[in-house]
Coordinates of C-alpha atoms in Angstrom, one line a residue:
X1471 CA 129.1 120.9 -5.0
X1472 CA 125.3 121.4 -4.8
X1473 CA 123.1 123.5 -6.9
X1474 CA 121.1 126.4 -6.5
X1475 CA 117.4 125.3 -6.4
X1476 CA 115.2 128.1 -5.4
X1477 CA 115.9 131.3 -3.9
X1478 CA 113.4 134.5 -2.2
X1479 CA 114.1 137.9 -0.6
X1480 CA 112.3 140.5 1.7
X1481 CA 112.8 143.5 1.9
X1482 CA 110.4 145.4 4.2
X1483 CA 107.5 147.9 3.7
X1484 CA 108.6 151.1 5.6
X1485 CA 111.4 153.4 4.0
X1486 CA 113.2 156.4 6.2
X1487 CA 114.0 159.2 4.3
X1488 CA 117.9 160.3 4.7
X1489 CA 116.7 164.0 4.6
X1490 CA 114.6 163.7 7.6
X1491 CA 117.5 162.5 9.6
X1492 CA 119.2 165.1 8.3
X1493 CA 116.5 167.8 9.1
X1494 CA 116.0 166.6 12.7
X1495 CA 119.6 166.0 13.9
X1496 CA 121.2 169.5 11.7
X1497 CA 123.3 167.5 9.5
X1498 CA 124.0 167.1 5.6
X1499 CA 121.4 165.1 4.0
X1500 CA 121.9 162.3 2.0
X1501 CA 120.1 160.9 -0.9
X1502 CA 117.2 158.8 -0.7
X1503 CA 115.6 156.3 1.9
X1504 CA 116.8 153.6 3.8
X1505 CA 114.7 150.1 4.1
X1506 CA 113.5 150.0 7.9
X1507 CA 112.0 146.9 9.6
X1508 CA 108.9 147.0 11.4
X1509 CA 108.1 147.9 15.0
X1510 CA 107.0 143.7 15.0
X1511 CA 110.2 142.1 12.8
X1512 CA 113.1 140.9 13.3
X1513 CA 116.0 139.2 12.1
X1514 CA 114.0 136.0 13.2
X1515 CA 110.7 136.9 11.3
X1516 CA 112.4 138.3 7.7
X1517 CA 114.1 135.2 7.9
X1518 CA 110.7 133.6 7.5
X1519 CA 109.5 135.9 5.1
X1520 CA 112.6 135.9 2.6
X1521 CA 112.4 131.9 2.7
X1522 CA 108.4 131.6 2.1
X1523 CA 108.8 132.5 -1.4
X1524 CA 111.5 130.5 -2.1
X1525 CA 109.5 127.1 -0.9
X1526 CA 105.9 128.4 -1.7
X1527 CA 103.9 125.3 -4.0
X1528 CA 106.8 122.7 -3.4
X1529 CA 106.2 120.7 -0.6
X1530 CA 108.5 117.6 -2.0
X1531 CA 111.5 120.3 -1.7
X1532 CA 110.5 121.7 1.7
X1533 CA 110.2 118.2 3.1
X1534 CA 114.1 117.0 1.5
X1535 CA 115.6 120.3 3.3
X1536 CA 117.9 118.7 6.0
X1537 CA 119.8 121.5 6.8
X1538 CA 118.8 125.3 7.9
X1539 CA 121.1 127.8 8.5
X1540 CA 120.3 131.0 9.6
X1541 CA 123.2 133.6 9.4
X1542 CA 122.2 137.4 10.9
X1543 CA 124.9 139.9 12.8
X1544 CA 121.7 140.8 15.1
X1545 CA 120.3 137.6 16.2
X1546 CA 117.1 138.3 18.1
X1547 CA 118.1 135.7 20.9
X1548 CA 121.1 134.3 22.4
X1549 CA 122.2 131.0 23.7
X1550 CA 118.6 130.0 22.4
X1551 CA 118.6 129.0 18.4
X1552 CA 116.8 131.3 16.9
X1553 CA 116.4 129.2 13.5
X1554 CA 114.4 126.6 15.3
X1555 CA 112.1 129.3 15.3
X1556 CA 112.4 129.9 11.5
X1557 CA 112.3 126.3 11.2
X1558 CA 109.0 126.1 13.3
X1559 CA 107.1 128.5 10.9
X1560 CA 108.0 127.2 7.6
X1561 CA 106.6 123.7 9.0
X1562 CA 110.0 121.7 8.3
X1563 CA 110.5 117.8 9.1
X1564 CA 111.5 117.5 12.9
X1565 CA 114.6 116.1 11.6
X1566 CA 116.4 119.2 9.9
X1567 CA 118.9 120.4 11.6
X1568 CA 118.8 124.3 12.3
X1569 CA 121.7 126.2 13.5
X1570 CA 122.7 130.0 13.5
X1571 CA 125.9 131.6 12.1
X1572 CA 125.9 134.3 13.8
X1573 CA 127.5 137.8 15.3
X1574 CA 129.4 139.1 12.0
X1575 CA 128.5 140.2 8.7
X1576 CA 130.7 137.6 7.3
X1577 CA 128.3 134.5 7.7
X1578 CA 126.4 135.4 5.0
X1579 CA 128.4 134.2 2.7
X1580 CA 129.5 131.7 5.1
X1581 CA 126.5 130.5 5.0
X1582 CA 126.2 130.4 1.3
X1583 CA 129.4 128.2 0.6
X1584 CA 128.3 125.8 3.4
X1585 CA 124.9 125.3 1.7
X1586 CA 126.7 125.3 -1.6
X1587 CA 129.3 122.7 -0.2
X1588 CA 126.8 120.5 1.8
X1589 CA 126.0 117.0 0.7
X1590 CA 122.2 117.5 1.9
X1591 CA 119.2 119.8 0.5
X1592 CA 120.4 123.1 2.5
X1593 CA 118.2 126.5 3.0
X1594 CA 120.6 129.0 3.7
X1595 CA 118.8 132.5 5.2
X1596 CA 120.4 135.9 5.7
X1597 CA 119.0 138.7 7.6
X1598 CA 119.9 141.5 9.3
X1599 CA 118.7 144.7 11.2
X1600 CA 121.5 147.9 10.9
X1601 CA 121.6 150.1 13.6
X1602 CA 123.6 152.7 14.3
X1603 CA 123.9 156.2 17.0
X1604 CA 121.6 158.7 16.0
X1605 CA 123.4 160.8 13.0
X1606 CA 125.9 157.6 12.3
X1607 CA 126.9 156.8 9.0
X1608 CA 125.5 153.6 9.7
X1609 CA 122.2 155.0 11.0
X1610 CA 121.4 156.6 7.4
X1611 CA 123.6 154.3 4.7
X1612 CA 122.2 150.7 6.0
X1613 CA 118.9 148.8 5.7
X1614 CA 117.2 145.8 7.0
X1615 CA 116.4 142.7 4.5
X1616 CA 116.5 139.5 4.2
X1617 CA 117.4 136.5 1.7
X1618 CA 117.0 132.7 1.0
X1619 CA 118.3 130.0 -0.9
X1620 CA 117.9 126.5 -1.4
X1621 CA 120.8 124.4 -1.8
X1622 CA 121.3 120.4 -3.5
X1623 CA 120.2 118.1 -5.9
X1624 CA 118.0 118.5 -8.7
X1625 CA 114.9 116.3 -9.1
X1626 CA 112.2 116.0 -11.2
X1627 CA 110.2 118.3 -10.0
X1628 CA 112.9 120.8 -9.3
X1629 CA 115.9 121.5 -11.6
X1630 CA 118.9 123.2 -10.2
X1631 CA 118.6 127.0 -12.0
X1632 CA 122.1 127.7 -11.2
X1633 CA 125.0 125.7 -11.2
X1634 CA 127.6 126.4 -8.1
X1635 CA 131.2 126.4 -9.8
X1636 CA 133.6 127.6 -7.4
X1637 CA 134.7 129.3 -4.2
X1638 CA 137.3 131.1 -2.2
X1639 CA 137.7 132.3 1.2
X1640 CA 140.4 134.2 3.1
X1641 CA 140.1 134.6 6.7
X1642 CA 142.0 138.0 8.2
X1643 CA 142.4 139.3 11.8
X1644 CA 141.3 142.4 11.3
X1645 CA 140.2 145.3 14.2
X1646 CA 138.2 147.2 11.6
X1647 CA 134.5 147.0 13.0
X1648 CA 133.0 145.5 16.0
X1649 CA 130.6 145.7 18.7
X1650 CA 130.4 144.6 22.1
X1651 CA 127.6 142.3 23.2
X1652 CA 124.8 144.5 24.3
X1653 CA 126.4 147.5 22.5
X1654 CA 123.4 149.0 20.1
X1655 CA 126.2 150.3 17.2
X1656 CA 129.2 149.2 16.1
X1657 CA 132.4 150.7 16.3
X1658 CA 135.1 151.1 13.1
X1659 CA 138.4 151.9 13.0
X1660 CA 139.4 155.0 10.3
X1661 CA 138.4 153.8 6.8
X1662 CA 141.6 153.9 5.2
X1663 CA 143.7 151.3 7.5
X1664 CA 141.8 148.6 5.9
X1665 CA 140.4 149.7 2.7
X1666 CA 144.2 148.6 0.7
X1667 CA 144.1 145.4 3.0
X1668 CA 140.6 144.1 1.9
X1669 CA 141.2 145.1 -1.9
X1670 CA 144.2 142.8 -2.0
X1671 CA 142.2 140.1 0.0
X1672 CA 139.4 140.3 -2.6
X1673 CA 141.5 140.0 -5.4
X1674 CA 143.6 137.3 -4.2
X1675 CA 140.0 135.2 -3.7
X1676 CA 138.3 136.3 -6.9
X1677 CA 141.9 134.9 -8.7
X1678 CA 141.9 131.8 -6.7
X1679 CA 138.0 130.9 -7.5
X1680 CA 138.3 132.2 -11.1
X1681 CA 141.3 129.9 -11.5
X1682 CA 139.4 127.4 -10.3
X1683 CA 136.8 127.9 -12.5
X1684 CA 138.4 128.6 -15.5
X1685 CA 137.1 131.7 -16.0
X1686 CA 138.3 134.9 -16.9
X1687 CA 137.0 138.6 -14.7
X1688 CA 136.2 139.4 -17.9
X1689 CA 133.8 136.8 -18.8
X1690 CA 131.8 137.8 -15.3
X1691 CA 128.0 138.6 -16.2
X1692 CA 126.9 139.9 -12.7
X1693 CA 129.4 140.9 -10.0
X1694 CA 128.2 141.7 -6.4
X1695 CA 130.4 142.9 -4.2
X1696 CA 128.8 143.6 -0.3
X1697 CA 130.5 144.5 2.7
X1698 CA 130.2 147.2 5.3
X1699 CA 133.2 149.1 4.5
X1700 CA 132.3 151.2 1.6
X1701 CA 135.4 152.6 0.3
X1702 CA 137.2 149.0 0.1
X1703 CA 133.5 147.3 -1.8
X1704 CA 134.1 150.4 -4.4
X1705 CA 137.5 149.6 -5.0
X1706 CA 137.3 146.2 -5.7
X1707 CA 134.0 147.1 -7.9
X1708 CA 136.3 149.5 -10.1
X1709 CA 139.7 147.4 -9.6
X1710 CA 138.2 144.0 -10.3
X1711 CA 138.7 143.7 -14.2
X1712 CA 135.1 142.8 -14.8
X1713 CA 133.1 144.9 -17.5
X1714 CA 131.4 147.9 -16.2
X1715 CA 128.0 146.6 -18.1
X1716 CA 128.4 143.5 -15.3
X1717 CA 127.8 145.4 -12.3
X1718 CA 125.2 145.0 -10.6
X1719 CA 123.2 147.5 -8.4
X1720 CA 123.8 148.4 -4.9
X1721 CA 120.7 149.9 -3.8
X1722 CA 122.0 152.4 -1.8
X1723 CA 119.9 155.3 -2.2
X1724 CA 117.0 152.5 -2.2
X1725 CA 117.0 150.1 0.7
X1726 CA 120.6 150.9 2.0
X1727 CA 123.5 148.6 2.8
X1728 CA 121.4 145.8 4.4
X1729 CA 124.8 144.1 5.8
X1730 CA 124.9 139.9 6.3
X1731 CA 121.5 140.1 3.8
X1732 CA 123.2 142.0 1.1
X1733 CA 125.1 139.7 -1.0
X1734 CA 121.7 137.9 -0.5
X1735 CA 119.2 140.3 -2.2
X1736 CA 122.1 141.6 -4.4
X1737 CA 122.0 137.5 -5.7
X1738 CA 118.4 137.6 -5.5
X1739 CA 118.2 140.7 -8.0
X1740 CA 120.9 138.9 -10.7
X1741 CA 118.7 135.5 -10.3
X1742 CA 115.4 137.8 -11.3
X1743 CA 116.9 139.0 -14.2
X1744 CA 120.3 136.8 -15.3
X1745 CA 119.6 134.9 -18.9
X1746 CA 120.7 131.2 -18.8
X1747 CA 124.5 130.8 -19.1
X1748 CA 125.4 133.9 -17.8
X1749 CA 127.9 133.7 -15.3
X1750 CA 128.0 135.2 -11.9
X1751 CA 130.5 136.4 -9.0
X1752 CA 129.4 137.5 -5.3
X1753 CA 132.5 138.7 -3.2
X1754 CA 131.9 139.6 0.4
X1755 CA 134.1 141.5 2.6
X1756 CA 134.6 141.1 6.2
X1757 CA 137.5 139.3 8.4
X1758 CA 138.5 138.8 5.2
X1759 CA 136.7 137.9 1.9
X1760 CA 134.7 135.2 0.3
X1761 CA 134.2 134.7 -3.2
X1762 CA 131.1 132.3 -4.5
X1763 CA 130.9 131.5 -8.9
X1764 CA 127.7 130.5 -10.0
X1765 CA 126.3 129.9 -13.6
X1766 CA 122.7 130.5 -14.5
X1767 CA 120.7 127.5 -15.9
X1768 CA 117.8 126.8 -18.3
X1769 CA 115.6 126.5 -16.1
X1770 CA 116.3 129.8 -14.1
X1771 CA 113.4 131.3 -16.4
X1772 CA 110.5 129.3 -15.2
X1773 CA 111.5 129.3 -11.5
X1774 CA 112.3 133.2 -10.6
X1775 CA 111.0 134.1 -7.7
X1776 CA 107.0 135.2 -7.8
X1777 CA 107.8 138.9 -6.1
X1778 CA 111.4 140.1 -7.3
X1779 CA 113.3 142.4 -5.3
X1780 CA 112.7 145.6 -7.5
X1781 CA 109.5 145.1 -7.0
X1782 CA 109.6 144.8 -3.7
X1783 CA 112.1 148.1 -3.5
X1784 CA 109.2 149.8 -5.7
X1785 CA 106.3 148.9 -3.3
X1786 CA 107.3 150.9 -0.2
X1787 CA 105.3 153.0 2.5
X1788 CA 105.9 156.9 2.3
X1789 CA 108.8 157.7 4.4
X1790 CA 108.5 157.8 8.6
X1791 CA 108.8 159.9 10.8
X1792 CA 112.5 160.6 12.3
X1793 CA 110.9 160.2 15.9
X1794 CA 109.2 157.2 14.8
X1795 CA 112.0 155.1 13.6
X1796 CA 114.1 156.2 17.1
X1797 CA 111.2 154.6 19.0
X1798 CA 111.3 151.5 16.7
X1799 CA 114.5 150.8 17.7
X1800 CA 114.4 151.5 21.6
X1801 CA 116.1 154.9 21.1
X1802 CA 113.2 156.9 22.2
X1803 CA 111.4 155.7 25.2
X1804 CA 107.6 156.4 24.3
X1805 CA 105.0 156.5 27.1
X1806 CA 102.8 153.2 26.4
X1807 CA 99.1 153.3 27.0
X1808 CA 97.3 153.0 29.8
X1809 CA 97.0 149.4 30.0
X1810 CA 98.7 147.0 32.0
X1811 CA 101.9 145.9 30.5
X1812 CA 101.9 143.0 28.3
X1813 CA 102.4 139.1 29.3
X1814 CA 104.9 136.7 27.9
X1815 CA 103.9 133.8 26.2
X1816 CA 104.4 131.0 28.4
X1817 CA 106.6 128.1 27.1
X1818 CA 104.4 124.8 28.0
X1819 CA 101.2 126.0 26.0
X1820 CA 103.3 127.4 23.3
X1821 CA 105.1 123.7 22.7
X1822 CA 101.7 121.8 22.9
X1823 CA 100.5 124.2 20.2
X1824 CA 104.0 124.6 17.7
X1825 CA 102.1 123.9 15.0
X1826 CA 99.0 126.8 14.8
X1827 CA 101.3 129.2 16.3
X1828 CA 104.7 128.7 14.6
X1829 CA 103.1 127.5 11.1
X1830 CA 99.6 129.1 11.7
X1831 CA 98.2 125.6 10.6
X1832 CA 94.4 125.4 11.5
X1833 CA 92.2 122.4 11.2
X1834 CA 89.8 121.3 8.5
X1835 CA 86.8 118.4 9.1
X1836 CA 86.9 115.5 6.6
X1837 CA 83.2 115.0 7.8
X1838 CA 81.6 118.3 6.0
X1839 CA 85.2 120.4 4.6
X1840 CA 85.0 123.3 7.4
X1841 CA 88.0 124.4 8.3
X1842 CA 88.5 125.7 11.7
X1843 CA 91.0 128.8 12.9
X1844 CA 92.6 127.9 15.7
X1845 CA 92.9 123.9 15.7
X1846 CA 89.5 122.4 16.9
X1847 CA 88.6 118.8 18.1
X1848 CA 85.1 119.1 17.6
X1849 CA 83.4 120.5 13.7
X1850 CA 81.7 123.8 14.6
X1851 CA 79.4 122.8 11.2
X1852 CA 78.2 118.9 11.9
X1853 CA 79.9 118.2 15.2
X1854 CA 81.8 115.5 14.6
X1855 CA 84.8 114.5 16.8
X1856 CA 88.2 113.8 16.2
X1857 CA 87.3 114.0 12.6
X1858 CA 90.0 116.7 11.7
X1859 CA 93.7 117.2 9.3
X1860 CA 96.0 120.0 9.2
X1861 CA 94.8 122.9 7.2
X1862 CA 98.0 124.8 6.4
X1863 CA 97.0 128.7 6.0
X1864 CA 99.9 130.9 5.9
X1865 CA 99.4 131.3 1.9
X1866 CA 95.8 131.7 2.2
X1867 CA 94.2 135.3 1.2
X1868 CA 91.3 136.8 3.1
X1869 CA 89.1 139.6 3.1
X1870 CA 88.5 141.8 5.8
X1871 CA 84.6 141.4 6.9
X1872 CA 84.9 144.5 10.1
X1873 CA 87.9 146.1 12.0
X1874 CA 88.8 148.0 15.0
X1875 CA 91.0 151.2 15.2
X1876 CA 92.2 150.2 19.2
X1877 CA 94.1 153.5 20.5
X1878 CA 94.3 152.0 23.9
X1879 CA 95.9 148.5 23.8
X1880 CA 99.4 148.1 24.0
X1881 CA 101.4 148.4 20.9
X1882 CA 105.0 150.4 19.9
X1883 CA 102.8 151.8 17.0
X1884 CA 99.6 153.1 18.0
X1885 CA 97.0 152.7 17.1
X1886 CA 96.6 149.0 17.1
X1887 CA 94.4 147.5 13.6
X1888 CA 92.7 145.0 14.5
X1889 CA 90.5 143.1 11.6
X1890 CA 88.3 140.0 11.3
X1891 CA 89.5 137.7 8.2
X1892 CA 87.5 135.4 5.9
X1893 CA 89.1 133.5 4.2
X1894 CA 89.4 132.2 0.5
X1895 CA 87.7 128.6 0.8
X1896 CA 86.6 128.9 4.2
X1897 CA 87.3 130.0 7.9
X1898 CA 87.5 133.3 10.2
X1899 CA 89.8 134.6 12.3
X1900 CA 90.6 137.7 14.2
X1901 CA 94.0 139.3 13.7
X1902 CA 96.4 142.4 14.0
X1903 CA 96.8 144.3 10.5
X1904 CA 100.3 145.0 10.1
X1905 CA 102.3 147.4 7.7
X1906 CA 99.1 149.5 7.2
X1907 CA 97.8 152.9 8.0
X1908 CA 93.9 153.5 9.3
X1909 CA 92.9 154.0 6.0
X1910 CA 94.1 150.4 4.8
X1911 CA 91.6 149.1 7.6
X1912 CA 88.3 148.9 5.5
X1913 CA 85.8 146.1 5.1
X1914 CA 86.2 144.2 1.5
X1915 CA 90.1 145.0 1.9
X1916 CA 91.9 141.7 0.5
X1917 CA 95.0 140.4 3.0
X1918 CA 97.5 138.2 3.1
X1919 CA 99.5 136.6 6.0
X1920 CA 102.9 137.7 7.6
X1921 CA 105.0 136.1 10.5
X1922 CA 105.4 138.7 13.2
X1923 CA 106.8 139.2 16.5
X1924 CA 103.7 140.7 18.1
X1925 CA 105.4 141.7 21.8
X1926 CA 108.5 141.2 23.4
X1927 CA 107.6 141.0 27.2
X1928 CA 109.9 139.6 30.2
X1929 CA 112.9 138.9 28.3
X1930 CA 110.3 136.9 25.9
X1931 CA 109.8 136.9 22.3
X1932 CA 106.1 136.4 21.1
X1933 CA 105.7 135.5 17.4
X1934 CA 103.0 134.8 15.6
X1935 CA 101.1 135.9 12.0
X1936 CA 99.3 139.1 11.4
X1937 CA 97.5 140.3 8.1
X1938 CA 98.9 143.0 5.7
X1939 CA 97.3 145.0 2.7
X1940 CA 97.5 142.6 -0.4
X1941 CA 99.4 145.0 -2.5
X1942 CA 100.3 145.3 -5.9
X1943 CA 103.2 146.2 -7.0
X1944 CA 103.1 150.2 -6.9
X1945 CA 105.6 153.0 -5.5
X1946 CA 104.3 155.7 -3.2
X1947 CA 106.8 158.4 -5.5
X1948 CA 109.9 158.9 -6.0
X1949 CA 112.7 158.6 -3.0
X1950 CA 112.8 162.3 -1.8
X1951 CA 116.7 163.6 -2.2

């Protein structure tokens, strides 16, 4: 089997607070916050996010990926792939295929094992958006995130930093959760009918991959269990045999159960901190249950990820409104401005320009170095024609020379931040700031770039990057209980 060659997360900025759901609907509170995706992501652009990291300063192991898979239970289109999107803004050879594994919480770690199990460099993303009714369990206990992984060979620039030793999977016919297509939540049957069922399938796979790898529970490191039924993922955490010390966090009262993503960040956390040797066990449950053994590696050290996911949990907004997060989520139909309603993108122009939009790759002259934002024929500096080469971008910083607080354009988050960018090295370019309040719009701010879906109009999905606050890593207080 393949090894484990680089891995990222993303987990997003905004955070609910369970008490304010609690306050507005007249129920119980819970602990804590829930992670919450932004008015302008989806399952699509966390994708993107989660997998940036995990290629950033390679380009030898971005350009052997051969494979993409893409595995969400709330794919942002259907019958249209929606990793050849992913796959368009990470810039990846034209001859990777991208496919998604989609509709259950289970592909996740379907995913994995097929990237685990393939005979090509794989990237494996999982992401996922959890909704549920207003005053659902689901609505307060789950989160949105996202995770990536690449999957193959070692080279020798890139050492594998953890060995894959074994799997399992058992596959159950099981009516415990569902949801129609179109349906906004899911259904589930009472907890108990399949909490005993999904204990004995977990321990049945965790034997059979343990077997395989010769391993004891016992000698388990880190063991991450993930699922959406709670009761049975508690069970098998306390049932399993493995030492309490090997645990890992849930981040429940943090982020929330972020569904086909969770075994993903859950992984993600163990690789930011597991010492080399140590041994690790994901189980997932759903339609059955999937079991994935991985050892860490020497080299795990010196490749981590640059932004681990605590940090990411510790660097949130305050919490949102209640009202807010409805109207995020198409719960709460908000009057819009007083503008005409939005255009889709139209598909011709779009193709022709893949590259800028997708990748947000500008142009740079080899005549005089100016690089140019969007693509340009002619040198804005000395003129000269046809005298350009890509200038990727999207890990460029900036700095925010003037802004606009726009209370009248369209946007599902007024007011709309608009701010003009120069960039580290060269270039300008006018943008949306994104996961900010007014008082992050200031000139001499320092930015960074983030895929976004910036409107969805006509059945149409319009992606492209925006700016955010270059933040470091900080925590706005203490989840409110």
């Amino acid at each position: 089997m393949a090894g484990l060659l680089a891995y990222g997360a993303y987990v997003p900025y905004h955070r609910l607070a369970r008490q304010d759901i609690a306050a507005a609907l007249g129920t119980s509170a819970g602990r804590g916050t829930r992670s919450v995706a932004g008015y302008d992501e989806d399952t699509t652009s966390m994708a993107v996010e989660a997998a940036r990291p995990a290629l950033r300063g390679d380009s030898g192991l971005r350009g052997s990926i051969r494979h993409l898979l893409l595995a969400t239970a709330a794919p942002a289109y259907l019958d249209k792939t929606n990793a050849a999107a992913v796959h368009a803004a990470l810039a990846l050879d034209r001859h990777v295929l991208a496919l998604d594994v989609a509709a259950a919480v289970r592909s996740g770690i379907g995913a994995l094992i097929a990237g685990a199990r393939s005979d090509v460099p794989t990237l494996a993303v999982l992401a996922d958006i959890r909704t549920g009714r207003p005053g659902s369990t689901d609505e307060s206990a789950c989160g949105d995130a996202a995770a990536a992984f690449v999957f193959g060979a070692p080279s020798a620039t890139r050492p594998v930093i953890a060995e894959v030793v074994a799997h399992d999977a058992l596959s159950e016919e099981l009516l415990e959760r569902w949801r129609l297509p179109g349906a906004v939540a899911s259904r589930v049957w009472e907890e108990r009918f399949a909490e005993d069922i999904y204990v004995g399938l977990a321990r049945e796979a965790l034997d059979g991959a343990l077997s395989e790898a010769g391993w004891e529970a016992a000698d388990i490191d880190h063991f991450a269990v993930a699922g959406l039924h709670g009761r049975a993922c508690a069970a098998v955490r306390r049932g399993s045999g493995v030492r309490l010390a090997a645990l890992t966090p849930d981040f429940a009262d943090a982020i929330g159960n972020t569904g086909t993503a969770h075994i993903g960040v859950q992984l993600a956390d163990v690789l930011d901190r597991a010492r080399p040797g140590e041994k690790i066990a994901l189980v997932v449950l759903g339609d059955g249950a999937g079991v994935l053994l991985l050892r860490a590696t020497d080299a795990l050290p010196a490749h981590r990820a640059t932004r681990p996911v605590a940090e990411q949990i510790a660097s949130h907004s305050a919490p949102m409104a209640y009202a807010s997060f409805l109207s995020w989520r198409g719960m709460l139909d908000r009057e819009p401005p007083r503008r005409p309603d939005p255009e889709p993108p139209y598909a011709p122009p779009a193709h022709r320009r893949t590259a800028w939009k997708y990748a947000f790759t500008g142009s740079r002259c080899e005549k005089c170095g100016a690089r140019h934002l969007p693509v340009s024929r002619v040198c804005a500096s000395c003129r000269a024609v046809d005298a350009m080469v890509d200038e990727p971008m999207e890990q460029v910083h900036g700095t925010v020379v003037t802004f606009t607080v726009d209370r009248l354009a369209f946007t599902p988050s007024p007011p709309m931040l608009v701010v003009v960018v120069d960039y580290d090295g060269g270039g300008r370019f006018r943008c949306q700031l994104t996961d900010a309040t007014e008082a992050d719009a200031s000139v001499g701010a320092r930015v960074e770039m983030t895929f976004r879906r910036t409107v969805t109009a006509g059945g149409v999905h319009n992606y492209f990057w925006k700016a955010r606050p270059l933040r470091e890593a900080r925590a706005t207080g203490p989840a409110r209980d």
